[in-house]
PDB file of C-alpha atoms in Angstrom:
ATOM      1  CA  UNK R   1       0.302   0.100   0.078  1.00  0.00           C
ATOM      2  CA  UNK R   2       1.100   3.422  -1.003  1.00  0.00           C
ATOM      3  CA  UNK R   3       1.715   6.125   1.451  1.00  0.00           C
ATOM      4  CA  UNK R   4      -1.028   8.689   2.184  1.00  0.00           C
ATOM      5  CA  UNK R   5      -0.466  12.148   0.663  1.00  0.00           C
ATOM      6  CA  UNK R   6      -1.877  15.083   2.029  1.00  0.00           C
ATOM      7  CA  UNK R   7      -3.376  17.532  -1.078  1.00  0.00           C
ATOM      8  CA  UNK R   8      -2.358  21.034  -0.558  1.00  0.00           C
ATOM      9  CA  UNK R   9      -4.734  23.577  -2.868  1.00  0.00           C
ATOM     10  CA  UNK R  10      -3.968  27.347  -1.776  1.00  0.00           C
ATOM     11  CA  UNK R  11      -3.697  30.000  -4.823  1.00  0.00           C
ATOM     12  CA  UNK R  12      -1.514  32.021  -1.861  1.00  0.00           C
ATOM     13  CA  UNK R  13       2.053  31.159  -2.615  1.00  0.00           C
ATOM     14  CA  UNK R  14       3.347  32.136   0.881  1.00  0.00           C
ATOM     15  CA  UNK R  15       0.473  30.091   2.648  1.00  0.00           C
ATOM     16  CA  UNK R  16       0.953  26.844   0.162  1.00  0.00           C
ATOM     17  CA  UNK R  17       4.866  26.955   1.028  1.00  0.00           C
ATOM     18  CA  UNK R  18       3.902  27.027   4.514  1.00  0.00           C
ATOM     19  CA  UNK R  19       1.321  24.267   4.573  1.00  0.00           C
ATOM     20  CA  UNK R  20       4.134  22.454   3.056  1.00  0.00           C
ATOM     21  CA  UNK R  21       6.773  22.813   5.170  1.00  0.00           C
ATOM     22  CA  UNK R  22       4.669  22.118   8.352  1.00  0.00           C
ATOM     23  CA  UNK R  23       3.076  18.970   6.590  1.00  0.00           C
ATOM     24  CA  UNK R  24       6.513  17.856   5.838  1.00  0.00           C
ATOM     25  CA  UNK R  25       7.849  18.774   9.220  1.00  0.00           C
ATOM     26  CA  UNK R  26       6.156  15.649  10.574  1.00  0.00           C
ATOM     27  CA  UNK R  27       6.914  13.284   7.767  1.00  0.00           C
ATOM     28  CA  UNK R  28       3.568  13.206   5.841  1.00  0.00           C
ATOM     29  CA  UNK R  29       3.992  13.318   1.985  1.00  0.00           C
ATOM     30  CA  UNK R  30       2.446  15.718   0.408  1.00  0.00           C
ATOM     31  CA  UNK R  31       1.664  17.398  -3.015  1.00  0.00           C
ATOM     32  CA  UNK R  32       0.766  21.220  -3.803  1.00  0.00           C
ATOM     33  CA  UNK R  33      -1.262  23.071  -5.958  1.00  0.00           C
ATOM     34  CA  UNK R  34      -2.098  26.627  -6.924  1.00  0.00           C
ATOM     35  CA  UNK R  35      -5.533  25.839  -7.895  1.00  0.00           C
ATOM     36  CA  UNK R  36      -8.387  24.010  -7.928  1.00  0.00           C
ATOM     37  CA  UNK R  37      -8.554  23.217 -11.303  1.00  0.00           C
ATOM     38  CA  UNK R  38      -4.687  22.013 -11.089  1.00  0.00           C
ATOM     39  CA  UNK R  39      -5.641  19.545  -8.341  1.00  0.00           C
ATOM     40  CA  UNK R  40      -8.640  18.179 -10.791  1.00  0.00           C
ATOM     41  CA  UNK R  41      -6.756  17.077 -13.578  1.00  0.00           C
ATOM     42  CA  UNK R  42      -4.388  15.597 -11.507  1.00  0.00           C
ATOM     43  CA  UNK R  43      -6.651  14.138  -9.097  1.00  0.00           C
ATOM     44  CA  UNK R  44      -6.839  10.169  -8.703  1.00  0.00           C
ATOM     45  CA  UNK R  45      -9.488   8.555  -6.605  1.00  0.00           C
ATOM     46  CA  UNK R  46      -7.440   5.744  -5.849  1.00  0.00           C
ATOM     47  CA  UNK R  47      -4.710   7.383  -4.015  1.00  0.00           C
ATOM     48  CA  UNK R  48      -4.918   7.588  -0.332  1.00  0.00           C
ATOM     49  CA  UNK R  49      -5.012  10.653   1.739  1.00  0.00           C
ATOM     50  CA  UNK R  50      -6.598  13.709   2.286  1.00  0.00           C
ATOM     51  CA  UNK R  51      -7.474  17.394   1.126  1.00  0.00           C
ATOM     52  CA  UNK R  52      -6.189  20.877   2.560  1.00  0.00           C
ATOM     53  CA  UNK R  53      -8.185  23.175   0.862  1.00  0.00           C
ATOM     54  CA  UNK R  54      -8.343  27.138   0.594  1.00  0.00           C
ATOM     55  CA  UNK R  55     -12.067  28.043   0.791  1.00  0.00           C
ATOM     56  CA  UNK R  56     -11.710  31.205  -1.597  1.00  0.00           C
ATOM     57  CA  UNK R  57      -9.970  31.030  -4.997  1.00  0.00           C
ATOM     58  CA  UNK R  58      -9.983  32.339  -7.968  1.00  0.00           C
ATOM     59  CA  UNK R  59     -12.160  30.440 -10.839  1.00  0.00           C
ATOM     60  CA  UNK R  60     -12.904  27.344  -8.705  1.00  0.00           C
ATOM     61  CA  UNK R  61     -13.587  27.779  -5.368  1.00  0.00           C
ATOM     62  CA  UNK R  62     -12.808  25.352  -2.390  1.00  0.00           C
ATOM     63  CA  UNK R  63     -16.745  24.974  -2.066  1.00  0.00           C
ATOM     64  CA  UNK R  64     -17.217  24.218  -4.892  1.00  0.00           C
ATOM     65  CA  UNK R  65     -14.249  22.131  -5.799  1.00  0.00           C
ATOM     66  CA  UNK R  66     -16.146  20.075  -2.661  1.00  0.00           C
ATOM     67  CA  UNK R  67     -19.604  20.330  -4.292  1.00  0.00           C
ATOM     68  CA  UNK R  68     -17.967  18.743  -7.655  1.00  0.00           C
ATOM     69  CA  UNK R  69     -15.669  15.996  -5.686  1.00  0.00           C
ATOM     70  CA  UNK R  70     -18.952  14.895  -4.235  1.00  0.00           C
ATOM     71  CA  UNK R  71     -20.954  14.941  -7.380  1.00  0.00           C
ATOM     72  CA  UNK R  72     -18.256  12.857  -8.854  1.00  0.00           C
ATOM     73  CA  UNK R  73     -19.048  10.193  -5.502  1.00  0.00           C
ATOM     74  CA  UNK R  74     -15.334  11.192  -4.299  1.00  0.00           C
ATOM     75  CA  UNK R  75     -14.640  10.390  -0.673  1.00  0.00           C
ATOM     76  CA  UNK R  76     -11.296  12.651   0.222  1.00  0.00           C
ATOM     77  CA  UNK R  77     -11.747  13.790   3.374  1.00  0.00           C
ATOM     78  CA  UNK R  78     -11.450  17.995   3.034  1.00  0.00           C
ATOM     79  CA  UNK R  79      -9.381  20.618   5.924  1.00  0.00           C
ATOM     80  CA  UNK R  80     -10.631  23.502   4.938  1.00  0.00           C
ATOM     81  CA  UNK R  81      -8.371  27.071   5.632  1.00  0.00           C
ATOM     82  CA  UNK R  82      -9.412  30.297   4.956  1.00  0.00           C
ATOM     83  CA  UNK R  83      -8.565  33.824   5.810  1.00  0.00           C
ATOM     84  CA  UNK R  84     -11.865  35.091   4.924  1.00  0.00           C
ATOM     85  CA  UNK R  85     -14.595  32.428   5.964  1.00  0.00           C
ATOM     86  CA  UNK R  86     -17.589  33.259   7.860  1.00  0.00           C
ATOM     87  CA  UNK R  87     -19.739  30.856  10.057  1.00  0.00           C
ATOM     88  CA  UNK R  88     -22.151  30.321   7.307  1.00  0.00           C
ATOM     89  CA  UNK R  89     -19.433  28.970   5.090  1.00  0.00           C
ATOM     90  CA  UNK R  90     -17.790  26.966   7.623  1.00  0.00           C
ATOM     91  CA  UNK R  91     -21.110  25.220   8.251  1.00  0.00           C
ATOM     92  CA  UNK R  92     -22.066  24.495   4.690  1.00  0.00           C
ATOM     93  CA  UNK R  93     -18.566  22.680   4.290  1.00  0.00           C
ATOM     94  CA  UNK R  94     -19.073  20.581   7.411  1.00  0.00           C
ATOM     95  CA  UNK R  95     -22.425  19.507   6.587  1.00  0.00           C
ATOM     96  CA  UNK R  96     -21.096  18.755   2.932  1.00  0.00           C
ATOM     97  CA  UNK R  97     -18.541  16.310   4.833  1.00  0.00           C
ATOM     98  CA  UNK R  98     -15.803  18.012   5.414  1.00  0.00           C
ATOM     99  CA  UNK R  99     -13.142  17.309   8.329  1.00  0.00           C
ATOM    100  CA  UNK R 100     -12.213  20.605   9.775  1.00  0.00           C
ATOM    101  CA  UNK R 101     -12.782  24.255   9.058  1.00  0.00           C
ATOM    102  CA  UNK R 102      -9.118  26.268  10.050  1.00  0.00           C
ATOM    103  CA  UNK R 103      -8.805  30.055  10.176  1.00  0.00           C
ATOM    104  CA  UNK R 104      -6.009  31.773   8.733  1.00  0.00           C
ATOM    105  CA  UNK R 105      -3.469  32.515  10.195  1.00  0.00           C
ATOM    106  CA  UNK R 106      -3.879  28.791  11.721  1.00  0.00           C
ATOM    107  CA  UNK R 107      -2.300  27.499  15.118  1.00  0.00           C
ATOM    108  CA  UNK R 108       0.013  24.544  13.703  1.00  0.00           C
ATOM    109  CA  UNK R 109      -0.953  21.927  16.200  1.00  0.00           C
ATOM    110  CA  UNK R 110      -4.216  22.446  15.296  1.00  0.00           C
ATOM    111  CA  UNK R 111      -3.841  21.923  11.472  1.00  0.00           C
ATOM    112  CA  UNK R 112      -1.964  18.946  12.251  1.00  0.00           C
ATOM    113  CA  UNK R 113      -5.032  17.280  14.093  1.00  0.00           C
ATOM    114  CA  UNK R 114      -7.387  17.961  11.371  1.00  0.00           C
ATOM    115  CA  UNK R 115      -5.271  16.840   8.974  1.00  0.00           C
ATOM    116  CA  UNK R 116      -4.404  13.611  11.151  1.00  0.00           C
ATOM    117  CA  UNK R 117      -7.946  13.037  11.729  1.00  0.00           C
ATOM    118  CA  UNK R 118      -8.470  13.217   7.779  1.00  0.00           C
ATOM    119  CA  UNK R 119      -6.112  10.736   7.283  1.00  0.00           C
ATOM    120  CA  UNK R 120      -7.831   8.271   9.792  1.00  0.00           C
ATOM    121  CA  UNK R 121     -11.392   8.833   8.467  1.00  0.00           C
ATOM    122  CA  UNK R 122      -9.558   7.828   4.748  1.00  0.00           C
ATOM    123  CA  UNK R 123      -7.736   4.943   5.748  1.00  0.00           C
ATOM    124  CA  UNK R 124     -11.065   3.814   7.665  1.00  0.00           C
ATOM    125  CA  UNK R 125     -13.311   4.485   4.263  1.00  0.00           C
ATOM    126  CA  UNK R 126     -10.580   2.343   2.329  1.00  0.00           C
ATOM    127  CA  UNK R 127     -10.753  -0.535   4.912  1.00  0.00           C
ATOM    128  CA  UNK R 128     -14.322  -0.765   5.639  1.00  0.00           C
ATOM    129  CA  UNK R 129     -15.668  -2.859   2.364  1.00  0.00           C
ATOM    130  CA  UNK R 130     -18.564  -0.823  -0.212  1.00  0.00           C
ATOM    131  CA  UNK R 131     -22.167  -0.810   0.948  1.00  0.00           C
ATOM    132  CA  UNK R 132     -24.751  -2.263  -0.854  1.00  0.00           C
ATOM    133  CA  UNK R 133     -26.768   0.198  -2.680  1.00  0.00           C
ATOM    134  CA  UNK R 134     -29.942  -0.882  -1.331  1.00  0.00           C
ATOM    135  CA  UNK R 135     -29.377   0.596   2.450  1.00  0.00           C
ATOM    136  CA  UNK R 136     -29.580   3.915   0.715  1.00  0.00           C
ATOM    137  CA  UNK R 137     -32.820   6.141   0.851  1.00  0.00           C
ATOM    138  CA  UNK R 138     -34.592   4.917  -2.852  1.00  0.00           C
ATOM    139  CA  UNK R 139     -32.711   5.957  -5.847  1.00  0.00           C
ATOM    140  CA  UNK R 140     -29.749   7.421  -4.112  1.00  0.00           C
ATOM    141  CA  UNK R 141     -26.179   5.424  -4.272  1.00  0.00           C
ATOM    142  CA  UNK R 142     -24.216   5.264  -1.331  1.00  0.00           C
ATOM    143  CA  UNK R 143     -21.036   6.554  -3.117  1.00  0.00           C
ATOM    144  CA  UNK R 144     -23.063   9.486  -3.606  1.00  0.00           C
ATOM    145  CA  UNK R 145     -23.482  10.237   0.203  1.00  0.00           C
ATOM    146  CA  UNK R 146     -20.526  12.204   2.254  1.00  0.00           C
ATOM    147  CA  UNK R 147     -18.714  10.217   5.147  1.00  0.00           C
ATOM    148  CA  UNK R 148     -21.273  11.940   7.732  1.00  0.00           C
ATOM    149  CA  UNK R 149     -24.249  10.974   5.786  1.00  0.00           C
ATOM    150  CA  UNK R 150     -22.905   7.375   5.540  1.00  0.00           C
ATOM    151  CA  UNK R 151     -21.942   7.515   9.395  1.00  0.00           C
ATOM    152  CA  UNK R 152     -25.619   8.702  10.086  1.00  0.00           C
ATOM    153  CA  UNK R 153     -27.140   6.258   8.157  1.00  0.00           C
ATOM    154  CA  UNK R 154     -25.281   3.305   9.672  1.00  0.00           C
ATOM    155  CA  UNK R 155     -26.789   4.286  13.115  1.00  0.00           C
TER     156      UNK R 155
END
């Protein structure tokens, strides 16, 4: 099994570089992207890891990327970061399955804790065999449910 990757997507080069340094300092493999579109072009659902994603970016925002990944059936856990986020934005991101929503400037340990939780979620999702679609609401394939929706459904 390959090492999980922390995919870092931020259009601010200074923040992107600091995120790369932080993640690398604890020995986590990472890849950086300057835009959500760059990430989508390289995205491989078979790769383990998590996404550290800026909310506000040009052309395709972090929330729009989250929605697009969800529509594709992707289960890659997301940790949002934002210097300009608001409560409504954070609630939407979490309701749509994000692991956490961290404000810039971030506390390093808070962000690392969120990344570790996201990596654990991804590992758990990959270990759990897919559930038959019959357990979902009529007409809703399980692959379209967020991790949180699947968790609630199992309860």
